[in-house]
Short mmCIF file of C-alpha atoms and ligand atoms in Angstrom, two decimals:
data_model
loop_
_atom_site.label_atom_id
_atom_site.label_comp_id
_atom_site.label_asym_id
_atom_site.label_seq_id
_atom_site.Cartn_x
_atom_site.Cartn_y
_atom_site.Cartn_z
CA MET A 1 44.49 109.00 -112.90
CA GLN A 2 41.48 110.24 -110.92
CA SER A 3 42.93 113.46 -109.50
CA ASN A 4 46.21 115.34 -109.19
CA SER A 5 46.61 113.99 -105.65
CA ASP A 6 47.38 110.60 -107.25
CA TYR A 7 50.87 111.98 -108.01
CA ALA A 8 51.61 111.60 -104.29
CA LYS A 9 50.75 107.86 -104.31
CA GLN A 10 53.31 105.15 -104.90
CA GLU A 11 50.64 102.83 -106.42
CA TYR A 12 49.93 105.47 -109.06
CA TRP A 13 53.59 105.50 -110.17
CA ASP A 14 53.90 101.70 -110.02
CA ASP A 15 50.87 101.38 -112.30
CA ARG A 16 52.17 104.04 -114.66
CA PHE A 17 55.63 102.43 -114.97
CA LYS A 18 54.11 99.09 -115.99
CA GLU A 19 53.62 100.76 -119.39
CA GLU A 20 55.68 103.97 -119.50
CA THR A 21 59.30 103.66 -120.60
CA GLU A 22 60.10 107.30 -121.31
CA PHE A 23 58.52 110.54 -120.17
CA GLU A 24 60.26 113.83 -119.51
CA TRP A 25 58.60 116.15 -116.98
CA LEU A 26 59.19 119.92 -117.45
CA CYS A 27 62.15 119.74 -119.84
CA GLY A 28 64.87 117.53 -121.25
CA PHE A 29 68.65 117.69 -120.87
CA ASP A 30 69.27 120.09 -123.80
CA VAL A 31 67.22 122.83 -122.17
CA VAL A 32 69.19 122.81 -118.91
CA ALA A 33 72.59 121.68 -120.24
CA ASP A 34 74.10 125.19 -120.08
CA ILE A 35 73.19 125.43 -116.39
CA LEU A 36 74.18 121.86 -115.41
CA LEU A 37 77.43 121.33 -117.31
CA PRO A 38 79.51 124.07 -115.61
CA ILE A 39 78.62 122.56 -112.20
CA LEU A 40 79.68 119.01 -113.11
CA LYS A 41 83.13 117.48 -113.40
CA PRO A 42 83.84 114.23 -115.29
CA ASN A 43 84.33 112.37 -111.99
CA SER A 44 81.34 113.98 -110.19
CA LYS A 45 79.37 111.47 -108.15
CA ILE A 46 75.73 112.18 -109.05
CA LEU A 47 72.56 111.00 -107.29
CA HIS A 48 69.37 111.45 -109.31
CA ILE A 49 66.37 111.18 -106.96
CA GLY A 50 62.82 110.54 -108.19
CA CYS A 51 64.34 109.74 -111.57
CA GLY A 52 61.17 108.20 -113.06
CA SER A 53 61.43 107.40 -116.77
CA SER A 54 63.35 110.62 -117.53
CA HIS A 55 66.35 110.34 -119.85
CA LEU A 56 68.28 113.08 -118.06
CA SER A 57 70.70 110.54 -116.53
CA MET A 58 71.32 108.87 -119.88
CA ARG A 59 72.08 112.21 -121.55
CA LEU A 60 74.48 113.12 -118.72
CA TYR A 61 76.21 109.74 -119.08
CA GLU A 62 76.59 110.28 -122.83
CA ALA A 63 78.10 113.71 -122.06
CA GLY A 64 80.81 111.97 -120.02
CA PHE A 65 79.34 111.92 -116.48
CA CYS A 66 79.14 108.21 -115.77
CA ASP A 67 79.07 107.99 -111.95
CA ILE A 68 75.29 108.27 -111.70
CA THR A 69 73.01 106.54 -109.20
CA ASN A 70 69.29 106.71 -109.99
CA VAL A 71 66.77 106.43 -107.15
CA ASP A 72 63.02 105.99 -107.31
CA TYR A 73 60.53 104.40 -104.90
CA SER A 74 58.87 102.41 -107.67
CA GLN A 75 60.47 98.96 -107.73
CA ILE A 76 58.74 98.37 -111.09
CA LEU A 77 60.54 101.38 -112.60
CA ILE A 78 63.90 100.37 -111.10
CA ASP A 79 63.63 96.76 -112.34
CA SER A 80 62.56 97.71 -115.86
CA SER A 81 65.23 100.46 -116.14
CA LEU A 82 67.96 98.05 -115.05
CA GLN A 83 66.85 95.60 -117.68
CA ARG A 84 66.65 98.27 -120.38
CA TYR A 85 69.82 100.25 -119.66
CA ALA A 86 72.38 98.02 -117.91
CA ALA A 87 74.12 96.98 -121.14
CA SER A 88 74.39 100.46 -122.70
CA TYR A 89 75.13 102.36 -119.46
CA PRO A 90 77.17 99.81 -117.49
CA GLU A 91 78.43 102.15 -114.74
CA MET A 92 74.98 103.53 -113.97
CA LYS A 93 73.30 102.30 -110.75
CA TRP A 94 69.60 101.89 -110.01
CA ILE A 95 68.32 101.76 -106.40
CA CYS A 96 64.76 101.51 -105.11
CA ASP A 97 64.56 103.88 -102.15
CA ASP A 98 62.36 106.57 -100.64
CA MET A 99 63.77 110.07 -101.12
CA LEU A 100 62.32 111.06 -97.75
CA SER A 101 64.93 108.88 -96.04
CA LEU A 102 67.48 107.71 -98.68
CA ASN A 103 68.22 104.88 -96.25
CA LYS A 104 70.16 102.85 -98.82
CA ILE A 105 72.39 105.77 -99.81
CA GLU A 106 75.79 106.42 -98.26
CA SER A 107 76.32 109.63 -96.25
CA ASN A 108 78.70 112.46 -97.33
CA ALA A 109 79.32 110.71 -100.63
CA TYR A 110 77.81 112.74 -103.49
CA ASP A 111 79.01 115.85 -105.31
CA VAL A 112 75.60 116.45 -106.84
CA VAL A 113 72.03 115.44 -105.96
CA LEU A 114 69.59 116.12 -108.76
CA GLU A 115 65.80 116.19 -108.82
CA LYS A 116 63.32 117.29 -111.46
CA ALA A 117 59.58 117.80 -110.80
CA THR A 118 59.66 115.43 -107.85
CA ILE A 119 59.22 117.94 -105.01
CA GLU A 120 56.12 119.10 -106.93
CA ALA A 121 54.80 115.53 -106.84
CA LEU A 122 55.40 115.34 -103.07
CA LEU A 123 53.50 118.61 -102.44
CA VAL A 124 50.64 118.01 -104.87
CA LYS A 125 47.99 117.81 -102.13
CA GLU A 126 48.73 121.33 -100.86
CA LYS A 127 45.72 123.67 -101.04
CA SER A 128 47.63 126.98 -101.07
CA PRO A 129 51.21 127.79 -102.09
CA TRP A 130 51.19 130.66 -99.53
CA CYS A 131 50.21 128.61 -96.46
CA PRO A 132 52.00 125.27 -96.29
CA SER A 133 50.39 122.53 -94.21
CA ASP A 134 52.31 120.86 -91.36
CA GLU A 135 52.35 117.71 -93.51
CA ALA A 136 54.17 119.57 -96.32
CA LEU A 137 56.75 120.98 -93.91
CA VAL A 138 57.42 117.52 -92.47
CA VAL A 139 57.97 116.13 -95.98
CA LEU A 140 60.30 119.00 -96.93
CA ASP A 141 62.31 118.62 -93.71
CA GLN A 142 62.71 114.90 -94.45
CA VAL A 143 63.82 115.43 -98.06
CA PHE A 144 66.21 118.27 -97.18
CA SER A 145 67.78 116.37 -94.31
CA SER A 146 68.25 113.22 -96.45
CA VAL A 147 69.76 115.24 -99.28
CA THR A 148 72.17 117.16 -97.03
CA ARG A 149 73.20 113.91 -95.34
CA VAL A 150 74.22 112.23 -98.61
CA LEU A 151 75.88 115.33 -100.10
CA ARG A 152 79.48 116.00 -99.25
CA THR A 153 80.31 119.46 -97.86
CA GLY A 154 80.42 121.81 -100.85
CA GLY A 155 78.23 119.46 -102.89
CA VAL A 156 75.22 120.86 -104.75
CA PHE A 157 71.53 119.94 -104.70
CA ILE A 158 70.08 120.84 -108.11
CA SER A 159 66.31 121.11 -108.07
CA ILE A 160 64.55 121.69 -111.40
CA SER A 161 61.04 122.99 -110.98
CA PHE A 162 58.16 125.00 -112.39
CA THR A 163 57.48 126.51 -108.97
CA GLN A 164 58.23 130.24 -108.91
CA PRO A 165 60.92 131.54 -106.56
CA HIS A 166 58.47 133.45 -104.31
CA PHE A 167 56.95 130.07 -103.41
CA ARG A 168 59.98 127.75 -103.61
CA VAL A 169 62.78 129.85 -102.06
CA PRO A 170 60.91 130.22 -98.73
CA ALA A 171 60.48 126.43 -98.66
CA LEU A 172 64.19 125.90 -99.39
CA MET A 173 65.06 128.36 -96.59
CA ARG A 174 63.84 125.72 -94.07
CA ASN A 175 67.27 124.18 -94.45
CA PRO A 176 69.79 126.59 -92.85
CA ASN A 177 72.75 124.59 -94.18
CA TRP A 178 72.82 125.60 -97.84
CA SER A 179 73.07 128.73 -99.97
CA ILE A 180 70.34 129.34 -102.57
CA ASN A 181 70.81 130.51 -106.14
CA VAL A 182 68.10 130.58 -108.78
CA GLU A 183 68.44 130.29 -112.56
CA GLU A 184 65.41 130.93 -114.76
CA PHE A 185 64.84 129.40 -118.17
CA GLY A 186 62.07 128.89 -120.72
CA THR A 187 60.30 131.33 -123.02
CA SER A 188 56.52 131.67 -122.64
CA PHE A 189 56.33 129.32 -119.64
CA HIS A 190 59.21 129.77 -117.20
CA TYR A 191 61.05 127.08 -115.25
CA TYR A 192 63.64 127.38 -112.53
CA VAL A 193 66.82 125.61 -111.51
CA TYR A 194 67.47 125.97 -107.78
CA LEU A 195 71.15 125.50 -106.89
CA LEU A 196 71.66 124.69 -103.21
CA LYS A 197 75.26 124.48 -102.05
CA ASN A 198 75.69 122.25 -98.99
CA GLY A 199 77.54 123.81 -96.06
CA GLU A 200 77.17 127.42 -97.20
CA HIS A 201 75.10 130.24 -95.69
CA LEU A 202 72.19 132.08 -97.23
CA SER A 203 73.20 135.37 -98.87
CA SER A 204 71.85 138.56 -97.31
CA GLU A 205 70.27 139.36 -100.70
CA ILE A 206 68.11 136.20 -100.61
CA ARG A 207 67.29 136.70 -96.92
CA GLU A 208 66.16 140.29 -97.54
CA ARG A 209 64.21 139.48 -100.68
CA TYR A 210 62.35 136.41 -99.37
CA GLY A 211 62.49 136.79 -95.56
CA LYS A 212 58.96 138.23 -95.18
CA LEU A 213 57.41 135.59 -97.45
CA ALA A 214 59.19 132.85 -95.53
CA ALA A 215 57.59 133.37 -92.09
CA ASP A 216 54.94 130.67 -92.52
CA TRP A 217 57.36 128.29 -94.25
CA LEU A 218 59.88 128.67 -91.44
CA ARG A 219 57.49 128.06 -88.55
CA PRO A 220 58.67 125.35 -86.15
CA LEU A 221 56.71 122.10 -85.99
CA ASN A 222 55.53 120.60 -82.68
C1 SAM B 1 56.70 113.90 -111.61
S1 SAM B 1 57.67 112.44 -111.73
C2 SAM B 1 59.25 113.11 -112.22
C3 SAM B 1 60.11 112.09 -112.91
C4 SAM B 1 61.43 112.62 -113.46
N1 SAM B 1 62.21 113.24 -112.41
C5 SAM B 1 61.24 113.61 -114.60
O1 SAM B 1 61.53 114.79 -114.43
O2 SAM B 1 60.79 113.20 -115.67
C6 SAM B 1 57.94 112.05 -110.00
C7 SAM B 1 58.81 110.82 -109.78
O3 SAM B 1 59.17 110.78 -108.40
C8 SAM B 1 59.02 109.47 -107.89
N2 SAM B 1 58.74 109.62 -106.45
C9 SAM B 1 57.69 110.24 -105.87
N3 SAM B 1 57.79 110.21 -104.54
C10 SAM B 1 58.96 109.58 -104.25
C11 SAM B 1 59.63 109.25 -103.06
N4 SAM B 1 59.10 109.55 -101.86
N5 SAM B 1 60.82 108.63 -103.13
C12 SAM B 1 61.36 108.31 -104.34
N6 SAM B 1 60.76 108.57 -105.53
C13 SAM B 1 59.58 109.21 -105.48
C14 SAM B 1 57.87 108.87 -108.71
O4 SAM B 1 57.89 107.45 -108.71
C15 SAM B 1 58.16 109.48 -110.08
O5 SAM B 1 59.06 108.68 -110.79
#
């Protein structure tokens, strides 16, 4: 890798997945299990976007949540994961698709969409977390609209991130069609699980707390 901006390039991930078979960004399943498990039901239909070589899906499957579709835009990762996991996790699906469009994913179908550290990868070229570029806002609008399209009403987008709420909540407020709840975890270094419920409204508490910070994030694009 030559610079952090490589995280936004598909060729970087393709190259990396020629060798890498397992790498867990931010945290593994055990760390977030207490937050995730109460949200899931045994028959929950789960879409894991930007799955990479994380074992989060495998741990969820072993915990009894087998209807999992993994999406990544690296065909190399998808092919090697299929080969490695098809026999042990027969109900799990692997689809090569871009999370900015999720063109191959059915609408109104999922109870849960899950991402970990992937929005960070999409925004890695940003110069300031206070002043988002137009490019960042376009990317966020695309991801949020794809995610809300594939989620059923009442479904939840779970976004696991190291980005602090004063930067991430304003970004999430660009989508008016979900409520926002934040769970914090970690000891010395803190991480956050953002829980976005599709079809609900923002609470007045979140609007009051983050409204002023959100002005630049909520600006309309030409
Ligand atoms: C920082 S890694 C996170 C991997 C995994 N979620 C984890 O937590 O270990 C980012 C992942 O997102 C994937 N990715 C980046 N941009 C994407 C896009 N537009 N569509 C689908 N996958 C994407 C990359 O290929 C990579 O697997």
